Tab-separated table of N, CA and C in Angstrom:
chain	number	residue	atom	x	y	z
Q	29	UNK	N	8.784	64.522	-58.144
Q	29	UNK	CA	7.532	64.958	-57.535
Q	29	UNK	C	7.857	65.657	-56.208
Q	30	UNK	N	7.305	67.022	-55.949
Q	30	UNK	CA	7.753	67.703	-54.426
Q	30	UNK	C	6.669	67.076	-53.910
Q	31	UNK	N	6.892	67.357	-52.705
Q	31	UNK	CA	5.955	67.296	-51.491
Q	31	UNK	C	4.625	67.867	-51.372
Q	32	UNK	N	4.766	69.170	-52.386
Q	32	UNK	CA	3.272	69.815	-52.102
Q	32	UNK	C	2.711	69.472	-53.473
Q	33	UNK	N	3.185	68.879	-54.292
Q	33	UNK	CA	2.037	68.246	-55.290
Q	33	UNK	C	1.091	66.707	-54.706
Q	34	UNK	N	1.953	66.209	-54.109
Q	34	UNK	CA	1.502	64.983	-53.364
Q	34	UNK	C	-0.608	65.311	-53.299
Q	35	UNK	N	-1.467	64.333	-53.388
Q	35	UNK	CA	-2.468	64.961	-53.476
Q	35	UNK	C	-3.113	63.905	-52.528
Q	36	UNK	N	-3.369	63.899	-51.339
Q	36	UNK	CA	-4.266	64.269	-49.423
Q	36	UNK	C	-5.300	62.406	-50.223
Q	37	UNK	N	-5.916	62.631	-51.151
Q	37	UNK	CA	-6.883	61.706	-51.586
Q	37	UNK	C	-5.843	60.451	-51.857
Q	38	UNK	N	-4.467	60.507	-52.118
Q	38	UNK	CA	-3.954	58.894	-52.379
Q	38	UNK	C	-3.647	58.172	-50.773
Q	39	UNK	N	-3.784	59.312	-50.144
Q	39	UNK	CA	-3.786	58.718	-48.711
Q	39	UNK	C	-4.449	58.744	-47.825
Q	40	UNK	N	-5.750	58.379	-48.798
Q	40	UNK	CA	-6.973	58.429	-48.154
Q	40	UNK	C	-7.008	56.584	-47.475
Q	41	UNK	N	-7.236	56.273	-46.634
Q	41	UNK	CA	-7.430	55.385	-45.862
Q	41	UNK	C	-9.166	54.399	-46.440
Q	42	UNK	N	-9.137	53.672	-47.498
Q	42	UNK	CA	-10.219	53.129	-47.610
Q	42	UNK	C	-11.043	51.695	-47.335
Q	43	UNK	N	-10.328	51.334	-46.532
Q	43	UNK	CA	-10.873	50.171	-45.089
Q	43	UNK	C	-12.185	51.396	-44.219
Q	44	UNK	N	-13.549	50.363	-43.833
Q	44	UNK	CA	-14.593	51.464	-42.963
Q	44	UNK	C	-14.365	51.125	-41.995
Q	45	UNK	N	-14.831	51.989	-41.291
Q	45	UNK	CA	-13.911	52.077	-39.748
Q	45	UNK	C	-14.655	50.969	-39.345
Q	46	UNK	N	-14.264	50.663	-37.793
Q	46	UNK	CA	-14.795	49.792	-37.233
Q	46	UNK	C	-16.200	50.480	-36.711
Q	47	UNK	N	-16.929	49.135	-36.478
Q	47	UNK	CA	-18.348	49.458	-35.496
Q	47	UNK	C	-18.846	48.672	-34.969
Q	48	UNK	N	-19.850	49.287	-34.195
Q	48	UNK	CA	-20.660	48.839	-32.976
Q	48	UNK	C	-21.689	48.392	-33.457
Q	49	UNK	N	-22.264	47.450	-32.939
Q	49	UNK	CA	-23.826	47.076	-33.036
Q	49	UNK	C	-24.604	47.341	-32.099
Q	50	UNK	N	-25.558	48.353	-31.990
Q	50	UNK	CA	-26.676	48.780	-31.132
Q	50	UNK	C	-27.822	48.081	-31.744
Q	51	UNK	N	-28.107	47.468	-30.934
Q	51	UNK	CA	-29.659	46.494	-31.200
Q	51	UNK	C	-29.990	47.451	-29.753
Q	52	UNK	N	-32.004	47.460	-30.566
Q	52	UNK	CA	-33.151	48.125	-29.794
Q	52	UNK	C	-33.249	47.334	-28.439
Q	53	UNK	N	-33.469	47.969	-26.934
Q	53	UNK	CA	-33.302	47.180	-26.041
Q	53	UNK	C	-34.323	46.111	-26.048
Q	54	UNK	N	-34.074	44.813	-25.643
Q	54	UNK	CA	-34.989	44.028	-25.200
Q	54	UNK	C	-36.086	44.674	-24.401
Q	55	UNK	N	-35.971	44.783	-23.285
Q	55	UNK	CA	-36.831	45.595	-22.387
Q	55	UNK	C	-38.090	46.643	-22.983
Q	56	UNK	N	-37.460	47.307	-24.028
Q	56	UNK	CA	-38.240	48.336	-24.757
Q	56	UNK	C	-39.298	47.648	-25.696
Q	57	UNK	N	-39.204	46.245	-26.083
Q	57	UNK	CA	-40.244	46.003	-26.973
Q	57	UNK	C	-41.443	45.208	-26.264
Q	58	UNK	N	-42.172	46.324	-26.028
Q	58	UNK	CA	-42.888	45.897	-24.881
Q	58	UNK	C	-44.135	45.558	-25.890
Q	59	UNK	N	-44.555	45.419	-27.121
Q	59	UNK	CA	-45.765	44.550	-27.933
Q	59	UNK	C	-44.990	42.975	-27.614
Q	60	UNK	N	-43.459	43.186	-28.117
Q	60	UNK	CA	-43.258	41.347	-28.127
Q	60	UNK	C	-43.548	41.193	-26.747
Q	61	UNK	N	-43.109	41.474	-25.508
Q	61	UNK	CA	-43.068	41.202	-24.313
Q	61	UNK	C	-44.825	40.798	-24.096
Q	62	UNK	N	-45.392	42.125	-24.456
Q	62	UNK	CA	-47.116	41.704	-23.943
Q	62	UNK	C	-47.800	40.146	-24.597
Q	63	UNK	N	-47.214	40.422	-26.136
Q	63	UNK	CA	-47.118	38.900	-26.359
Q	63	UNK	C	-47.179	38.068	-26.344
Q	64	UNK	N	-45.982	37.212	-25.429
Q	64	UNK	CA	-45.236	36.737	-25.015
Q	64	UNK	C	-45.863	35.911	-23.505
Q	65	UNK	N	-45.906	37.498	-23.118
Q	65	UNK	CA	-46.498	37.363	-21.778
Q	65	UNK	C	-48.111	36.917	-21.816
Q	66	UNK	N	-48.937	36.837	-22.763
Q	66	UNK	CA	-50.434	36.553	-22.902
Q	66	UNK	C	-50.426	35.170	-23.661
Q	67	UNK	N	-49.321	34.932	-24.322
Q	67	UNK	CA	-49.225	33.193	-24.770
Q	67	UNK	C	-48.489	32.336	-23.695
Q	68	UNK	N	-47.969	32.725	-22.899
Q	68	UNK	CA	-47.707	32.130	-21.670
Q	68	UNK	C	-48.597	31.581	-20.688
Q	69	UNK	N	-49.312	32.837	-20.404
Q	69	UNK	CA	-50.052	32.847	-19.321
Q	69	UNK	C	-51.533	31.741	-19.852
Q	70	UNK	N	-51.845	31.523	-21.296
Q	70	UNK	CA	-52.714	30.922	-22.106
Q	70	UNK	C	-52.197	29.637	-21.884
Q	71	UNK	N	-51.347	28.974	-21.607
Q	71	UNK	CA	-50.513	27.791	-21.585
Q	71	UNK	C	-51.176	27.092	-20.524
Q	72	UNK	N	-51.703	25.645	-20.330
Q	72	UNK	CA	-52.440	25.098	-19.685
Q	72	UNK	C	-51.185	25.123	-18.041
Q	73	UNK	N	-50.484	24.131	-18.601
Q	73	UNK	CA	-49.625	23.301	-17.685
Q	73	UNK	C	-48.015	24.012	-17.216
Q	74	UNK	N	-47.616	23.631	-16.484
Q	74	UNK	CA	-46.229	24.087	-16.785
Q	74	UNK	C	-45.248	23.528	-17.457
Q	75	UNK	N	-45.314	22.254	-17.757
Q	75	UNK	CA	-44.190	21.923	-18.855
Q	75	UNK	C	-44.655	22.849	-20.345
Q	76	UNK	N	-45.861	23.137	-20.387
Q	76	UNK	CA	-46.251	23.696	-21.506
Q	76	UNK	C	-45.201	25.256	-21.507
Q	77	UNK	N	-45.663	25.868	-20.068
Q	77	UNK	CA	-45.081	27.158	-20.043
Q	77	UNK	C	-43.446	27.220	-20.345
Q	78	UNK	N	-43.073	25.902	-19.471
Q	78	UNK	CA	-41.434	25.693	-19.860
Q	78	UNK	C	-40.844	25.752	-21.141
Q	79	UNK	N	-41.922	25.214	-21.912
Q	79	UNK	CA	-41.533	24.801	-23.159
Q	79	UNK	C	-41.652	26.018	-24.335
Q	80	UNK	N	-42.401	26.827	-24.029
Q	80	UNK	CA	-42.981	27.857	-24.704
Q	80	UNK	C	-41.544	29.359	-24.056
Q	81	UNK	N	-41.262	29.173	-23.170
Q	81	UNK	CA	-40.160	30.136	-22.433
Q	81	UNK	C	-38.653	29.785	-23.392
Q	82	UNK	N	-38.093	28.338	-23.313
Q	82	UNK	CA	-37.570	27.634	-23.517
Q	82	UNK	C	-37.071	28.478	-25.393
Q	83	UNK	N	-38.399	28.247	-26.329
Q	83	UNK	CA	-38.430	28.429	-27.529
Q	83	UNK	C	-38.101	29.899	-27.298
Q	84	UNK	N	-38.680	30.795	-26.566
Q	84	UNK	CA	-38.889	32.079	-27.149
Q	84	UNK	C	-36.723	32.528	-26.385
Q	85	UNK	N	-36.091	32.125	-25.707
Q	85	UNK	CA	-35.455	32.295	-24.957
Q	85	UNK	C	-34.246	31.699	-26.187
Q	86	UNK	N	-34.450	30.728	-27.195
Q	86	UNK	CA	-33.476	30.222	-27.995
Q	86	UNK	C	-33.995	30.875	-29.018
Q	87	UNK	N	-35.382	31.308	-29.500
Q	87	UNK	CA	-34.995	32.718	-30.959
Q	87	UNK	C	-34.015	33.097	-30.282
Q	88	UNK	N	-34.687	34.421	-29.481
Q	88	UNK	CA	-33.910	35.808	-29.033
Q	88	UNK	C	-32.644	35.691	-29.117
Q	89	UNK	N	-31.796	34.061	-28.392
Q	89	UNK	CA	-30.541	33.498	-28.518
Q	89	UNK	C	-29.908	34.140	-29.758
Q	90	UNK	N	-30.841	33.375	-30.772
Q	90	UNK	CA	-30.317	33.007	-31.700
Q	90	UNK	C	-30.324	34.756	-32.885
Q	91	UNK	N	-31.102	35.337	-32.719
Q	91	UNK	CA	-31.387	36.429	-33.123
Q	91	UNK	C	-30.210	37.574	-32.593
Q	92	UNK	N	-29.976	37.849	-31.573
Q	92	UNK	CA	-28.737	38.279	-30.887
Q	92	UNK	C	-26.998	37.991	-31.491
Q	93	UNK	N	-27.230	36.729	-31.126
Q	93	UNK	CA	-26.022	36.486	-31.799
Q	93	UNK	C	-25.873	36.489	-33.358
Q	94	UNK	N	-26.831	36.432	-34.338
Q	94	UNK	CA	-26.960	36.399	-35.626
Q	94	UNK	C	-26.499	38.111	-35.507
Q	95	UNK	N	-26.598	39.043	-35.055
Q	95	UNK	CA	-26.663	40.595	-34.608
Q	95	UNK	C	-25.451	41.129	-34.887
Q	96	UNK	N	-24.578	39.970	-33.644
Q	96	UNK	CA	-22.969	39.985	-33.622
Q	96	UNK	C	-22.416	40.092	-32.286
Q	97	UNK	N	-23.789	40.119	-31.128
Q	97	UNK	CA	-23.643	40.741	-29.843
Q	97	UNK	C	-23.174	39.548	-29.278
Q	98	UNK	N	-22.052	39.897	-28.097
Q	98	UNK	CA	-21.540	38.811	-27.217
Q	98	UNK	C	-22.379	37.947	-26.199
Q	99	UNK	N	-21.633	36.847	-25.623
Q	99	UNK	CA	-22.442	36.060	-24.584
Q	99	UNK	C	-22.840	36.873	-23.336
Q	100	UNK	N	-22.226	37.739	-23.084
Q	100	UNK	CA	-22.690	38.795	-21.697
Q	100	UNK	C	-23.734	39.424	-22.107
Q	101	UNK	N	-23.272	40.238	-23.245
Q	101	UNK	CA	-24.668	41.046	-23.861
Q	101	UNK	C	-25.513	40.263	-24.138
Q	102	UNK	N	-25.906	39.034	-24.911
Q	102	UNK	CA	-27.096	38.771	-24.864
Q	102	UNK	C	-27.909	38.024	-23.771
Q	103	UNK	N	-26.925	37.669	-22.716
Q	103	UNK	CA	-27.783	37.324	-21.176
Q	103	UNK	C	-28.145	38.239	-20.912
Q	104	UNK	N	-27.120	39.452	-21.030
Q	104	UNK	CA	-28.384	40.439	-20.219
Q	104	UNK	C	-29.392	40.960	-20.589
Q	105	UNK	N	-29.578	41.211	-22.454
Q	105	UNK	CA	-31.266	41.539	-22.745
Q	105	UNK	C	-31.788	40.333	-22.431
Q	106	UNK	N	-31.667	39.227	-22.688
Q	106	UNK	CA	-32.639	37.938	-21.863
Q	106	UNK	C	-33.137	37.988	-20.792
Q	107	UNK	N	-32.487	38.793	-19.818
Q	107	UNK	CA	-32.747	39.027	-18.394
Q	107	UNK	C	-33.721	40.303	-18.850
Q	108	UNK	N	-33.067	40.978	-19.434
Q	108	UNK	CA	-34.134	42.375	-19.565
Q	108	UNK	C	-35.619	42.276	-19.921
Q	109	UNK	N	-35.424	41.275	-21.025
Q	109	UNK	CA	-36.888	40.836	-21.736
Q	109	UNK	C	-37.727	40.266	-20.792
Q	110	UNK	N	-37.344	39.285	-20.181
Q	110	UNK	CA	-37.919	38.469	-18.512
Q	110	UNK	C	-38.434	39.141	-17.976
Q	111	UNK	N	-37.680	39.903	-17.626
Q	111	UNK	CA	-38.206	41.414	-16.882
Q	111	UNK	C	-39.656	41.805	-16.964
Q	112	UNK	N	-39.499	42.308	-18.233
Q	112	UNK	CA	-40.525	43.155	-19.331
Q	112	UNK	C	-41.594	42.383	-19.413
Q	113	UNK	N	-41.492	40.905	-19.467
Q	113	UNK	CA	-42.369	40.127	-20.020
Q	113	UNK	C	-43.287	39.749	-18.415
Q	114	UNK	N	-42.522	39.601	-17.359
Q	114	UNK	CA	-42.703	39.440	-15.582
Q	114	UNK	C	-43.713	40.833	-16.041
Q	115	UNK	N	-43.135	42.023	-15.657
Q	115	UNK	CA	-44.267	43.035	-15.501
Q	115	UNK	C	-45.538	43.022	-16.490
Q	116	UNK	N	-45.135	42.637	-18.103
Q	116	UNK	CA	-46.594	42.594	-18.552
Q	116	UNK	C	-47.733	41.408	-18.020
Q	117	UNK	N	-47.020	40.199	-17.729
Q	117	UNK	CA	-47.912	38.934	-17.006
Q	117	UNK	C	-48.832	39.472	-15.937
Q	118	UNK	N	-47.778	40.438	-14.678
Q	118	UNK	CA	-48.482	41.301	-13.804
Q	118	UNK	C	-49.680	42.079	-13.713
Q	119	UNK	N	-49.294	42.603	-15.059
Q	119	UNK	CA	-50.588	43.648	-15.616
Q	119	UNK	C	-51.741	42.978	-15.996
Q	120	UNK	N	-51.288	42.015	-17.001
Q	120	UNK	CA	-52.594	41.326	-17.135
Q	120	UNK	C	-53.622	40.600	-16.328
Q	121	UNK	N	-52.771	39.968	-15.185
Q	121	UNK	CA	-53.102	39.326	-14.054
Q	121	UNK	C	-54.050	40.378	-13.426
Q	122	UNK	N	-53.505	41.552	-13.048
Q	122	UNK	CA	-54.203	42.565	-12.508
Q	122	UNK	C	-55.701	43.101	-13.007
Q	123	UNK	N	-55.036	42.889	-13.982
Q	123	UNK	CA	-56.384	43.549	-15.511
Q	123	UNK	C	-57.626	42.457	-15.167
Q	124	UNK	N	-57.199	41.617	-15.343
Q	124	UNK	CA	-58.220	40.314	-15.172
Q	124	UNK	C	-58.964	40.298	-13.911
Q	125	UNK	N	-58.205	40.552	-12.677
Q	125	UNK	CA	-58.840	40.804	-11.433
Q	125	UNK	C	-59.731	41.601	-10.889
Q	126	UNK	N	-60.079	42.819	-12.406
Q	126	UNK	CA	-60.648	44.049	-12.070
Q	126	UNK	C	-61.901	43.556	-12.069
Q	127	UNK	N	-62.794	44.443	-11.462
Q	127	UNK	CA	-64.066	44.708	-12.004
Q	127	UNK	C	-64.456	45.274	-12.734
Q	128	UNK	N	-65.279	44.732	-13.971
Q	128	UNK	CA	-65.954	45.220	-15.190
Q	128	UNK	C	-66.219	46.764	-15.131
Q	129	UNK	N	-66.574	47.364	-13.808
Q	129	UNK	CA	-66.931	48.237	-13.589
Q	129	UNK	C	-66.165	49.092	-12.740
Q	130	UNK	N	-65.839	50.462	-12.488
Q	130	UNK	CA	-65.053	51.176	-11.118
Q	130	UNK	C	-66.377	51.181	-10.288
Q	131	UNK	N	-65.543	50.995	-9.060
Q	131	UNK	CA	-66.043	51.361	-7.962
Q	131	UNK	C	-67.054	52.883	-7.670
Q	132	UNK	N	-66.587	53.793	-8.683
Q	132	UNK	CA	-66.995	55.223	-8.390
Q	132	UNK	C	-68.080	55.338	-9.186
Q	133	UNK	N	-68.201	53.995	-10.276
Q	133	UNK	CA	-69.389	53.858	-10.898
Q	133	UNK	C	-71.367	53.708	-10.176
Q	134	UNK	N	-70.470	52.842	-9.137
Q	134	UNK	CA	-71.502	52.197	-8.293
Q	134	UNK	C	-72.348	52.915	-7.705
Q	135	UNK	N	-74.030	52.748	-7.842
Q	135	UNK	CA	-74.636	53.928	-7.481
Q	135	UNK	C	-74.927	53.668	-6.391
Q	136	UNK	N	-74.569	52.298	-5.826
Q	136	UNK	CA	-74.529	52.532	-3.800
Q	136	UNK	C	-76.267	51.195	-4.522
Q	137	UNK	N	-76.509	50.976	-3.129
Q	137	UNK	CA	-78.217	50.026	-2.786
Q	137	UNK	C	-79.096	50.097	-3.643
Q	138	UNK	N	-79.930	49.594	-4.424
Q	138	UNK	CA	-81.187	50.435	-5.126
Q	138	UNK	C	-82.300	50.248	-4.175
Q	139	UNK	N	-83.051	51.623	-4.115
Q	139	UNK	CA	-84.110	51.716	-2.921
Q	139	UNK	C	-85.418	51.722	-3.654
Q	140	UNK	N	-86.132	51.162	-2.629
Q	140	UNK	CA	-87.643	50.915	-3.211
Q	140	UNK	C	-88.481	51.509	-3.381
């Protein structure tokens, strides 16, 4: 057999390469976060809230690492989600504080 009959396909390499796992950021799923953040805030007590943080903090755990992602990586979307979930609590808090109505609505005294 020469060299140039040799045929490129028997030395084809058929192991798949290695890869990465990109999971969607924590931070970005801002329906679970709003969520999250509105069954919290629904929570009477704080052992309740602890307990309810606690659960949602050991899915994600557990969801992450089922993924393939390391112990660094998944503290830090945990931190990210916190985050996400801190600013939606905010919002709602805010939301709640509003008045039913704007201000620019208001037609001022009613006169007699």
């Amino acid at each position: 057999m020469k060299k140039d009959d040799d045929l490129p396909l028997l030395r084809f390499d058929f192991r798949p390469p290695p890869c990465q796992v990109i999971v969607f950021p924590m931070e970005a799923r801002i329906g679970k976060a709003r969520h999250v953040a509105e069954k919290y805030l629904s929570r009477k007590s704080k052992e309740q809230r602890d307990g309810y943080w606690n659960l949602i903090v050991k899915n994600l755990r557990e969801e992450l690492e089922k993924r393939g992602l390391q112990p660094d990586q998944i503290q830090k979307e945990i931190v990210a989600f916190r985050d996400a979930v801190s600013k939606e609590m905010r919002k709602a808090e805010a939301k709640a504080n509003q008045s039913p109505r704007p201000a620019e609505w208001d037609d001022g005294p009613r006169r007699a």
